[in-house]
mmCIF file of C-alpha atoms in Angstrom:
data_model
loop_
_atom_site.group_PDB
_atom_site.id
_atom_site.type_symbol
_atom_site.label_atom_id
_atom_site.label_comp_id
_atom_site.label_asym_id
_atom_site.label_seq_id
_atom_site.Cartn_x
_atom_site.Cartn_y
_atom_site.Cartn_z
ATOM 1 C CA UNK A 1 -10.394 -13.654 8.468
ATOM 2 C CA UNK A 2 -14.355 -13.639 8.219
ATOM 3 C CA UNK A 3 -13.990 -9.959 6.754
ATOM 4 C CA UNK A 4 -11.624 -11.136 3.776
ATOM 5 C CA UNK A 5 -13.947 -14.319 2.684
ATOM 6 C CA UNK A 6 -16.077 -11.987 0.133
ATOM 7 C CA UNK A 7 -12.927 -11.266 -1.806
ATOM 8 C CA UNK A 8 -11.160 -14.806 -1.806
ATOM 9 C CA UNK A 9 -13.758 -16.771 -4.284
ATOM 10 C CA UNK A 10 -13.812 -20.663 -3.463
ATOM 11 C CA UNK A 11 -14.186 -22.226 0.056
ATOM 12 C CA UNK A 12 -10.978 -24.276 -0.733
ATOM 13 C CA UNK A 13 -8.915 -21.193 -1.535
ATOM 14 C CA UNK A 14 -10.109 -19.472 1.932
ATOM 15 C CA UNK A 15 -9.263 -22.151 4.138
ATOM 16 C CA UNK A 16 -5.602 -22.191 2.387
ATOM 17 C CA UNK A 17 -5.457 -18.669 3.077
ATOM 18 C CA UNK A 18 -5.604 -19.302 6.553
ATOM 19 C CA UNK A 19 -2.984 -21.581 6.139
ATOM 20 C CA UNK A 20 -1.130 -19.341 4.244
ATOM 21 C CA UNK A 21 -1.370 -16.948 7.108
ATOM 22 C CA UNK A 22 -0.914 -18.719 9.750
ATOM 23 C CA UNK A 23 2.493 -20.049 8.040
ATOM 24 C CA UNK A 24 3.789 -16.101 7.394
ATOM 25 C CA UNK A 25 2.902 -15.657 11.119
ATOM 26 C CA UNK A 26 4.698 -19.237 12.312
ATOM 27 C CA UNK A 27 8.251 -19.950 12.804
ATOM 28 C CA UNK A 28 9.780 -21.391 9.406
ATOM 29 C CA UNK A 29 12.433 -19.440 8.333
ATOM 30 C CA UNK A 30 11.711 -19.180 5.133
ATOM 31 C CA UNK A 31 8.137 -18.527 4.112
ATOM 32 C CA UNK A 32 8.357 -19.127 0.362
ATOM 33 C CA UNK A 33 4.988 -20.247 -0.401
ATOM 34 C CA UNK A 34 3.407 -19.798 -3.799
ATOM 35 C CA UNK A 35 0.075 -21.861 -3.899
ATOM 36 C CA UNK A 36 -2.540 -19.126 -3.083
ATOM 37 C CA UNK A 37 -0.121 -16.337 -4.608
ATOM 38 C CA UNK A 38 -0.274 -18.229 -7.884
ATOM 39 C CA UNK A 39 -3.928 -19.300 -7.501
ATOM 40 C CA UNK A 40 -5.382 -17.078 -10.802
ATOM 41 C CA UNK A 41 -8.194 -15.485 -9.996
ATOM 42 C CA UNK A 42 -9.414 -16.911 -7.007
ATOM 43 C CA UNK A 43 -7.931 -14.144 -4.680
ATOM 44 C CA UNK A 44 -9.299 -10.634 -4.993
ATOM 45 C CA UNK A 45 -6.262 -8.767 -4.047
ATOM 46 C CA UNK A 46 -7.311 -5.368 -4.793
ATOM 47 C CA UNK A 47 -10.527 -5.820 -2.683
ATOM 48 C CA UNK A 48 -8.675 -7.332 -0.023
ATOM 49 C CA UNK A 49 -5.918 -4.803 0.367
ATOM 50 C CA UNK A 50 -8.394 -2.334 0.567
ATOM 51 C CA UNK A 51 -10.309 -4.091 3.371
ATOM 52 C CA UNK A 52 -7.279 -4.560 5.396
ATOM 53 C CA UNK A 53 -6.582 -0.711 4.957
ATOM 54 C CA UNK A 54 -10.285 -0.586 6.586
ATOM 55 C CA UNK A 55 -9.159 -3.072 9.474
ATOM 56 C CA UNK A 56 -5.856 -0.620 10.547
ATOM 57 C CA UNK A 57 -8.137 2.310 10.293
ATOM 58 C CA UNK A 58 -10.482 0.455 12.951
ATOM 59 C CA UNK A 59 -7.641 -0.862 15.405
ATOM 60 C CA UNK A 60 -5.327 1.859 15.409
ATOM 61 C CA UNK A 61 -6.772 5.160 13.527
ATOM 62 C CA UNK A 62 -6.441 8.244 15.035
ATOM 63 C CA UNK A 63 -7.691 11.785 13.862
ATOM 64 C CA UNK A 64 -3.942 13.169 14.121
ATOM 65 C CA UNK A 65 -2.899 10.026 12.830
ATOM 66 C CA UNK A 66 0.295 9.934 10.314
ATOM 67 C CA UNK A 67 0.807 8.107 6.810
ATOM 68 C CA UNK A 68 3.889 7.715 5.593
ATOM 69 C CA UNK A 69 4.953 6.668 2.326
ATOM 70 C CA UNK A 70 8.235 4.488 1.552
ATOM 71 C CA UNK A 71 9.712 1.996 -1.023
ATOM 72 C CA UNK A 72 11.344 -1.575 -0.470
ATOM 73 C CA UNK A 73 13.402 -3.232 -2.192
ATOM 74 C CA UNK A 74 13.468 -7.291 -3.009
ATOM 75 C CA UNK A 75 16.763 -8.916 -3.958
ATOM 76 C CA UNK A 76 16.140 -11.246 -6.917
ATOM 77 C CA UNK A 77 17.891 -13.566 -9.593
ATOM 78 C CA UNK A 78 17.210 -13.312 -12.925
ATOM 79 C CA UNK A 79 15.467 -10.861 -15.293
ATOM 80 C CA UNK A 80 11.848 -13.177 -14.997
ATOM 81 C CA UNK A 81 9.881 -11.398 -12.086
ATOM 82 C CA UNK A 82 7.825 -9.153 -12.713
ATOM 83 C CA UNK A 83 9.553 -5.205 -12.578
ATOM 84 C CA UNK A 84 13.097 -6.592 -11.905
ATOM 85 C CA UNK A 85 15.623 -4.902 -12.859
ATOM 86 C CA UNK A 86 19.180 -3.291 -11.873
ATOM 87 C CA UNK A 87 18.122 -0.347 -9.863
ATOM 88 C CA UNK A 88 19.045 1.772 -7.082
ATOM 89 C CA UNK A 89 17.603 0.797 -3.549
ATOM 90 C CA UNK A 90 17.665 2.348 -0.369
ATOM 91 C CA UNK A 91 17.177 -1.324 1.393
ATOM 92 C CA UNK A 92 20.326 -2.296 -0.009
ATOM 93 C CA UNK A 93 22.121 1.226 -0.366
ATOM 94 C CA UNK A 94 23.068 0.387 -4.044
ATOM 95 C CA UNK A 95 21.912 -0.948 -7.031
ATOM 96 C CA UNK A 96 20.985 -4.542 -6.939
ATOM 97 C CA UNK A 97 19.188 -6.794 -8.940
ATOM 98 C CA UNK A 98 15.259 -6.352 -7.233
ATOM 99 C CA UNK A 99 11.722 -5.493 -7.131
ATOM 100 C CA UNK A 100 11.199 -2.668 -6.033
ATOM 101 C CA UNK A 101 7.357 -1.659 -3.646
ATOM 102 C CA UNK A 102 5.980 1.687 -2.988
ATOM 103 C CA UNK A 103 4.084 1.484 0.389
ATOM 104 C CA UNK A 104 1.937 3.863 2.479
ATOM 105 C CA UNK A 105 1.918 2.777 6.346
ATOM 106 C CA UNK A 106 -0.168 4.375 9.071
ATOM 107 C CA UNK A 107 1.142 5.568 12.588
ATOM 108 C CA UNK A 108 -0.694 6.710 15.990
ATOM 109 C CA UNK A 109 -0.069 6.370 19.327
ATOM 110 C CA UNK A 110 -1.695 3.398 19.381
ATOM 111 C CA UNK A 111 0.914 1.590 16.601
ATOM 112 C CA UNK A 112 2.023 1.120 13.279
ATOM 113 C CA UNK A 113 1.029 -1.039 10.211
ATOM 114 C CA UNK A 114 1.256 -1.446 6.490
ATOM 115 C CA UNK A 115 -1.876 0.201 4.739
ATOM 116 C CA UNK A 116 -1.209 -0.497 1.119
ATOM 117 C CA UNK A 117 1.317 -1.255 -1.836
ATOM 118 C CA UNK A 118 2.311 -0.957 -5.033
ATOM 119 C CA UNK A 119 4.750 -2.998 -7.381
ATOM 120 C CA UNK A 120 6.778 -0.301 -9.100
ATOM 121 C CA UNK A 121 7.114 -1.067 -12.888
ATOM 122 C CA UNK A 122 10.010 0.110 -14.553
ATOM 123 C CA UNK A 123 10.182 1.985 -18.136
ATOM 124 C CA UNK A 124 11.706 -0.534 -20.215
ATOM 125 C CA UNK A 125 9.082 -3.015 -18.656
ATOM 126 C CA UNK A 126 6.046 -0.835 -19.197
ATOM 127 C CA UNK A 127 6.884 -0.367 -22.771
ATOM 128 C CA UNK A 128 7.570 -4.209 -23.914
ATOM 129 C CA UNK A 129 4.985 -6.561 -24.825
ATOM 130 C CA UNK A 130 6.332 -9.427 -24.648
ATOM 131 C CA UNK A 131 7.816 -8.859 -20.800
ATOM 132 C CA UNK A 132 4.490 -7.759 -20.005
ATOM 133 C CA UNK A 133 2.424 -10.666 -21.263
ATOM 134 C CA UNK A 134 4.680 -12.889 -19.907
ATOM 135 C CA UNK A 135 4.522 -11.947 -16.408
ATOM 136 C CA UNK A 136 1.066 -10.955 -16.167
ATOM 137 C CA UNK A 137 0.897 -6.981 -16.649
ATOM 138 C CA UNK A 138 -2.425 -5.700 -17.041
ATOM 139 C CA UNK A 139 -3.218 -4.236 -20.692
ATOM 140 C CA UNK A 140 -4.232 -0.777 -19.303
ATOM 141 C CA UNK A 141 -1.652 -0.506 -16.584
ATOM 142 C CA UNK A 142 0.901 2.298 -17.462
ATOM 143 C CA UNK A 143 4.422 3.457 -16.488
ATOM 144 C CA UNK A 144 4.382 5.511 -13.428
ATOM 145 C CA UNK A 145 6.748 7.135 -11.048
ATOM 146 C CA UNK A 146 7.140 5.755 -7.188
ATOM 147 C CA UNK A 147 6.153 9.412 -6.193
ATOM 148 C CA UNK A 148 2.927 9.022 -8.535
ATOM 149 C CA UNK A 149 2.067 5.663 -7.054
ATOM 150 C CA UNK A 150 2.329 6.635 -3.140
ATOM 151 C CA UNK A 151 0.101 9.512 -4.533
ATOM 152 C CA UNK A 152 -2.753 7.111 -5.883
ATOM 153 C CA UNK A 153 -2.359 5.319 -2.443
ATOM 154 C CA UNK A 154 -2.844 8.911 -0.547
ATOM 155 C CA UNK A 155 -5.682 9.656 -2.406
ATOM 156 C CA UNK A 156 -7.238 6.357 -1.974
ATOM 157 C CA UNK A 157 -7.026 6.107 1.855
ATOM 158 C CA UNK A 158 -8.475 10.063 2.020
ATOM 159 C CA UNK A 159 -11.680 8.728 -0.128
ATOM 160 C CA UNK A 160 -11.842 6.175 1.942
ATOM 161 C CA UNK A 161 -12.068 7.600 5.108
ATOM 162 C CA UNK A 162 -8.884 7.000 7.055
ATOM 163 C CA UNK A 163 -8.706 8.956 9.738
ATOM 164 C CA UNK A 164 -5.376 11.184 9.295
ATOM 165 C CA UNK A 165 -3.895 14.825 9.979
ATOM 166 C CA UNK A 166 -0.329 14.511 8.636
ATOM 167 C CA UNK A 167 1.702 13.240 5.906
ATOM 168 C CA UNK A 168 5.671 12.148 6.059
ATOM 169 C CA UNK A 169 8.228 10.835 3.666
ATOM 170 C CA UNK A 170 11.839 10.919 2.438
ATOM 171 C CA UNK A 171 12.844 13.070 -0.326
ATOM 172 C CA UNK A 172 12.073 10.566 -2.884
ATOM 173 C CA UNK A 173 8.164 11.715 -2.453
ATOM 174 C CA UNK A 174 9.058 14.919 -0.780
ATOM 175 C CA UNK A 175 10.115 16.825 -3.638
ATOM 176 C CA UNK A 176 7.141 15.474 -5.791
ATOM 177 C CA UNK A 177 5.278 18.492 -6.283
ATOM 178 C CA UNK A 178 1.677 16.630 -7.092
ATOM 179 C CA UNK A 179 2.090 15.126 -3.490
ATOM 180 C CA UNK A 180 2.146 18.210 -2.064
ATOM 181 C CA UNK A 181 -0.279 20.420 -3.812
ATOM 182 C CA UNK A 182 -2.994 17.824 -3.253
ATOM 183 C CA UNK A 183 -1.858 17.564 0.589
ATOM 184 C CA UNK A 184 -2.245 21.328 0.696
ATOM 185 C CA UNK A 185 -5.855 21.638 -1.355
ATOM 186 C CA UNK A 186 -7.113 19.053 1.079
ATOM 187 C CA UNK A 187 -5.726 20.566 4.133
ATOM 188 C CA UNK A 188 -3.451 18.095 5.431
ATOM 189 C CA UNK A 189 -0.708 18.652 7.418
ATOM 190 C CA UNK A 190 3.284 16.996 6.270
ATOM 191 C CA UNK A 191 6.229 17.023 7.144
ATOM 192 C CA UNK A 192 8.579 15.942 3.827
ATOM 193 C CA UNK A 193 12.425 15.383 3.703
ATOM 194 C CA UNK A 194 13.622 17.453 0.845
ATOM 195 C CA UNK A 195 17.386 17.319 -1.176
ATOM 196 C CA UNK A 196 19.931 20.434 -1.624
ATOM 197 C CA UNK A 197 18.881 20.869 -4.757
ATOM 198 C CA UNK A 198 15.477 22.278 -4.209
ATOM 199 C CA UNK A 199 14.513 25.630 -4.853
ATOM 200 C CA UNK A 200 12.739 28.240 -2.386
ATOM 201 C CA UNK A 201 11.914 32.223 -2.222
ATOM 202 C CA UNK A 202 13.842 33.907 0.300
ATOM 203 C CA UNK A 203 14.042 37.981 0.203
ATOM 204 C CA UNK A 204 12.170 38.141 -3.360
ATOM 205 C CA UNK A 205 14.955 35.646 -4.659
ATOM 206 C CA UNK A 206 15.067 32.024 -5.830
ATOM 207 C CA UNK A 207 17.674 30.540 -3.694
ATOM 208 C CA UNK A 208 18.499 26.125 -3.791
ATOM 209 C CA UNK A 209 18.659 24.899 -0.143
ATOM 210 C CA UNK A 210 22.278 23.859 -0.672
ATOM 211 C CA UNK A 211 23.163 27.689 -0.566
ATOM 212 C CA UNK A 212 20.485 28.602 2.418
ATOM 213 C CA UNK A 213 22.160 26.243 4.231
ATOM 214 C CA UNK A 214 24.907 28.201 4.395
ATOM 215 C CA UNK A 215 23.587 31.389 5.516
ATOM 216 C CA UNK A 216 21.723 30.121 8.253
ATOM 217 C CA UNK A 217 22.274 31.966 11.164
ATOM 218 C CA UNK A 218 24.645 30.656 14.408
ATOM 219 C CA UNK A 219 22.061 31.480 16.813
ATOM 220 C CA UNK A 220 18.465 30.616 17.453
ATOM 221 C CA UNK A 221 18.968 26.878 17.048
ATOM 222 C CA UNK A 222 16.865 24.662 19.735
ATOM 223 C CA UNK A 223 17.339 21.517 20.645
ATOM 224 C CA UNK A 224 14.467 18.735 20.041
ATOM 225 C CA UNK A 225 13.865 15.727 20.361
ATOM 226 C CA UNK A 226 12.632 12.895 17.372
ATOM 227 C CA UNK A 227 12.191 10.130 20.084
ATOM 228 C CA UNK A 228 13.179 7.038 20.827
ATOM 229 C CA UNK A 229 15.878 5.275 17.932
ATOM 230 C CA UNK A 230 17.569 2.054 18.052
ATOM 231 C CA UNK A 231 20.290 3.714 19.797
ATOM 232 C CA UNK A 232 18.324 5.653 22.381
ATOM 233 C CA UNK A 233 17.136 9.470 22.303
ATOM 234 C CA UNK A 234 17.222 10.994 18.215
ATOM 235 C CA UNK A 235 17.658 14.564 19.553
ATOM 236 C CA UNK A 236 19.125 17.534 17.181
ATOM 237 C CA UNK A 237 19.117 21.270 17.001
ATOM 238 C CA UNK A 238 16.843 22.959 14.754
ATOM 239 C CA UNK A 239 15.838 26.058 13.075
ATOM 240 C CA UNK A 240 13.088 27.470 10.609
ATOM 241 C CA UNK A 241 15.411 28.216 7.576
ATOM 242 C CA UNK A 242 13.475 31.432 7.188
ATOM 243 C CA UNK A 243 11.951 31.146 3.415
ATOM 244 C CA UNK A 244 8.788 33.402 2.325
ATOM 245 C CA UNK A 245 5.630 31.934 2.676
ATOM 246 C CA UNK A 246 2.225 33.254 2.285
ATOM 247 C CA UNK A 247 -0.582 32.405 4.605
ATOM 248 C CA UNK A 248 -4.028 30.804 2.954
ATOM 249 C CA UNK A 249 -6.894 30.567 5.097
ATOM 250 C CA UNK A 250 -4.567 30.379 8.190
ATOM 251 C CA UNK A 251 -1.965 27.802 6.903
ATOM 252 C CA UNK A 252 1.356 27.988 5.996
ATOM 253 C CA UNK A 253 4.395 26.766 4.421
ATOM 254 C CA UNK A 254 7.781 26.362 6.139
ATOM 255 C CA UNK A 255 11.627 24.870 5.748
ATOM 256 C CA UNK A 256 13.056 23.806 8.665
ATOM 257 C CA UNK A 257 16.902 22.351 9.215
ATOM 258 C CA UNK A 258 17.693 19.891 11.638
ATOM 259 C CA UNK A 259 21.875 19.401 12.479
ATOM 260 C CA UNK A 260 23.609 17.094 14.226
ATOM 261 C CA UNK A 261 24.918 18.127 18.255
ATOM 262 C CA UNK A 262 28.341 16.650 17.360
ATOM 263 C CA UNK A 263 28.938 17.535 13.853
ATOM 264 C CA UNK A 264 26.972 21.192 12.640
ATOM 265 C CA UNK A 265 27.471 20.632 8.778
ATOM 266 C CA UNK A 266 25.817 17.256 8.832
ATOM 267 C CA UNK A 267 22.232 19.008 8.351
ATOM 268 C CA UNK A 268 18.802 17.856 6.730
ATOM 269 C CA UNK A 269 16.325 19.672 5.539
ATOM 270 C CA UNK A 270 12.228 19.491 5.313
ATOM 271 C CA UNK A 271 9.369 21.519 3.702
ATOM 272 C CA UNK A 272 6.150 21.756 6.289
ATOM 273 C CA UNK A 273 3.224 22.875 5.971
ATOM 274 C CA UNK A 274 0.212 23.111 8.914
ATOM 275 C CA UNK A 275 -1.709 25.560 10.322
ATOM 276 C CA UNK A 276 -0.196 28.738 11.275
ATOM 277 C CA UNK A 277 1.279 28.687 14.590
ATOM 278 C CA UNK A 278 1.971 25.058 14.398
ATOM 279 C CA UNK A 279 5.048 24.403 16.872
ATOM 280 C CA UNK A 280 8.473 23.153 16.234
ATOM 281 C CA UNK A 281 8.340 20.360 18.673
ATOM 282 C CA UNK A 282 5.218 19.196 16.337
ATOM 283 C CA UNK A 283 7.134 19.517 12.997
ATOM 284 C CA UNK A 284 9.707 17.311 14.559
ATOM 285 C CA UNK A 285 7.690 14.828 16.171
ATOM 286 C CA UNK A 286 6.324 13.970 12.829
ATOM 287 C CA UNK A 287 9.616 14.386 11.037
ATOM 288 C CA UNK A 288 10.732 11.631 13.561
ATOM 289 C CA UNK A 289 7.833 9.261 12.577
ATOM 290 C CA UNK A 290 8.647 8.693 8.855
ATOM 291 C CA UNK A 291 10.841 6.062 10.357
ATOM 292 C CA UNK A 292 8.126 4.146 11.621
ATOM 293 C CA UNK A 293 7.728 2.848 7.832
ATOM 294 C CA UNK A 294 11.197 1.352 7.982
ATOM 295 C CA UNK A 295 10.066 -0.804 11.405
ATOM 296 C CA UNK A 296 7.393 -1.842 9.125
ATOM 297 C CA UNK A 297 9.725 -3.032 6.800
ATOM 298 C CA UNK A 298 11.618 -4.859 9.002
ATOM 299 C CA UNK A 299 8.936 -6.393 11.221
ATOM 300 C CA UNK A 300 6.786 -7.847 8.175
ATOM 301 C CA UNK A 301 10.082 -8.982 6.605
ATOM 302 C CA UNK A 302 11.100 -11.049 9.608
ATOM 303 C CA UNK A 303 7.674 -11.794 11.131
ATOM 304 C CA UNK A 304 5.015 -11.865 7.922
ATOM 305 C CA UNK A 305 7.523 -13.308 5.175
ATOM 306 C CA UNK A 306 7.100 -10.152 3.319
ATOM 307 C CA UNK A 307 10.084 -10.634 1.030
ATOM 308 C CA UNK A 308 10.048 -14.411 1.192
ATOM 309 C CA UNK A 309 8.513 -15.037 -1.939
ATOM 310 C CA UNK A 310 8.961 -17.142 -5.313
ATOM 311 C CA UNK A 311 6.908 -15.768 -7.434
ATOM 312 C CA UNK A 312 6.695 -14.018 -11.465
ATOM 313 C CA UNK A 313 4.039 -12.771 -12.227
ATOM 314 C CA UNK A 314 2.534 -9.217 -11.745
ATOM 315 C CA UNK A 315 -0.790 -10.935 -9.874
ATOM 316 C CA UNK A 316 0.966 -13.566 -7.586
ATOM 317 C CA UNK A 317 3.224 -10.491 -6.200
ATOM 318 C CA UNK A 318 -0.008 -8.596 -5.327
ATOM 319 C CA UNK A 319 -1.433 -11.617 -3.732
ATOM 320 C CA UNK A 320 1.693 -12.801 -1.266
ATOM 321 C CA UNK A 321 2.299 -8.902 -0.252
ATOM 322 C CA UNK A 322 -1.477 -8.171 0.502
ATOM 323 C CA UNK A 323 -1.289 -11.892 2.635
ATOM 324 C CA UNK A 324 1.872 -10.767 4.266
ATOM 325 C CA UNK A 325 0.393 -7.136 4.987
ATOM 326 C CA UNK A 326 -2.516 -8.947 5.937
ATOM 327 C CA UNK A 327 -0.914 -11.076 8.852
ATOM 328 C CA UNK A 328 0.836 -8.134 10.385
ATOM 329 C CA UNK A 329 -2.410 -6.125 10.486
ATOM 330 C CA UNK A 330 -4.063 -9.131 12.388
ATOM 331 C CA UNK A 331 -0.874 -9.653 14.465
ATOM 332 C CA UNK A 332 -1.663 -5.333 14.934
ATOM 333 C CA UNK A 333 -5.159 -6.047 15.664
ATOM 334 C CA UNK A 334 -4.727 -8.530 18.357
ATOM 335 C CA UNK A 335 -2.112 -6.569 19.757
ATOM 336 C CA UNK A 336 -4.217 -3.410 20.255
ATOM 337 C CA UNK A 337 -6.819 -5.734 21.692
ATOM 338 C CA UNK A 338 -4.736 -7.764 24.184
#
């Protein structure tokens, strides 16, 4: 906790921090507090998220280390809180009333953890004053995309030195362009989930992956394994789907298609790109990691409070997430050292 005190501003407001943490971390079930997340000003949040990015880097960074980038969603009454709305959310599988957070989380043999967030801000709340002032917006924040915030949070951890080779994500941030010509101009490796309705060169033609699927050939298909799931071994067949690529500086871009053992038209799809040579059993290893944001998710929800918050305004979110991300870095930490 010594390494956050520079960014928390009175002596009172550290020591209730402590509290604060040590009552995400304790065995309530619901860990609603709102003091220090409502405590204007005294809490640097911005400064503390980023030194709790530094702390994961130390305890479990690793040069082929992984981030992955994800979005949660927060159920919530009411139209008050800051970026609610009625909006599609993979946590809930349909749209619900909630917050929604864009989140980059780091992975490496040695563990997992939360890295950053963002509070995704919707159109219609970006563009009216009055739902802005109320809750707290800053005057010169403006509207982006989920895709364009997990890119602000790439490029931040690569300035600030985290140690990582490779990049994964669904297709919400997989077919985001931006995301993967900066990945590609700073030579780092991903592995992205990517929809039907994406578009590749194959034989001098533009062809969507809905219709490569289909002409993908019967043999050749392997059989790998993603690792350990809830429900034992993930293993699949897969196959490079085959599109053109053109080498740069030894690097290269690839589709592969992984299908199900029991059921060969339930197939998904992701665009790679690594050094040339890379092997399949790497593509998938990776590919099997994006889910490591999800146990995230679920850990800090049910161990950190993460989601068990009461709170408006565009600040006080900042300040119970980066708490809650906070706890399950030093719960990380102490882990790695034990």
């Amino acid at each position: 906790m010594k390494r956050f005190r520079p960014y928390i501003k009175t002596t009172r407001t550290f020591i209730n921090a402590k509290k604060y943490i040590r009552g995400l971390l304790g065995p309530a079930e619901r860990k609603n507090g709102w003091q220090i997340a409502e405590s204007e000003g005294a809490f640097i949040a911005d400064s503390a998220g980023d030194e709790m990015r530094s702390f994961v880097a130390e305890k479990i960074g690793s040069v082929d280390g992984v981030i992955i980038a994800g979005d949660t969603g927060f159920a919530k009454k009411g139209t008050k809180s800051c970026g609610v709305k009625r909006q599609y959310s993979g946590t809930f599988g349909k749209i619900e009333n909630c917050q929604v957070g864009v989140f980059l989380s780091y992975s490496s043999e040695k563990g997992h953890a939360l890295i950053d967030r963002r509070l995704y801000i919707p159109k219609e709340w970006a563009s009216s004053e009055e739902r802005r002032k109320e809750a707290g917006v800053p005057e010169d924040l403006e509207f982006q995309t989920k895709p364009d915030l997990a890119l602000d949070m790439i490029k931040q951890a690569t300035q600030a030195g985290v140690p990582y080779t490779w990049v994964a994500a669904d297709c919400a941030y997989g077919e985001a362009t931006k995301i993967r010509s900066y990945l590609e101009e700073n030579k780092k490796c991903y592995v992205l989930a990517i929809s039907g309705k994406q578009h590749f060169w194959r034989d001098l033609k533009q062809v969507p992956l809905s219709k490569l699927l289909g002409k993908l050939p019967k043999r050749g298909w392997k059989e790998y394994s993603m690792g350990e799931g809830a429900k034992g071994e993930r293993a699949y067949e897969w196959i490079d789907a085959g599109i053109d690529s053109h080498p740069n500086d030894g690097w290269e871009g690839k589709a592969i298609v992984r299908r199900s053992k029991s059921n060969k038209e339930d197939m998904s799809a992701y665009m790679c790109f690594a050094p040339k040579g890379t092997p399949m059993q790497k593509f998938v290893e990776i590919a099997g990691m994006r889910w490591t944001i999800e146990t995230c998710f679920e850990e800090a929800k049910a161990l950190a409070g993460l989601g068990h918050y009461e709170v408006r305004t565009h600040s006080a979110w900042y300040r119970h997430i980066t708490l809650s991300c906070m706890a399950m870095a030093l719960l990380r930490g102490c882990l790695v050292s034990s």
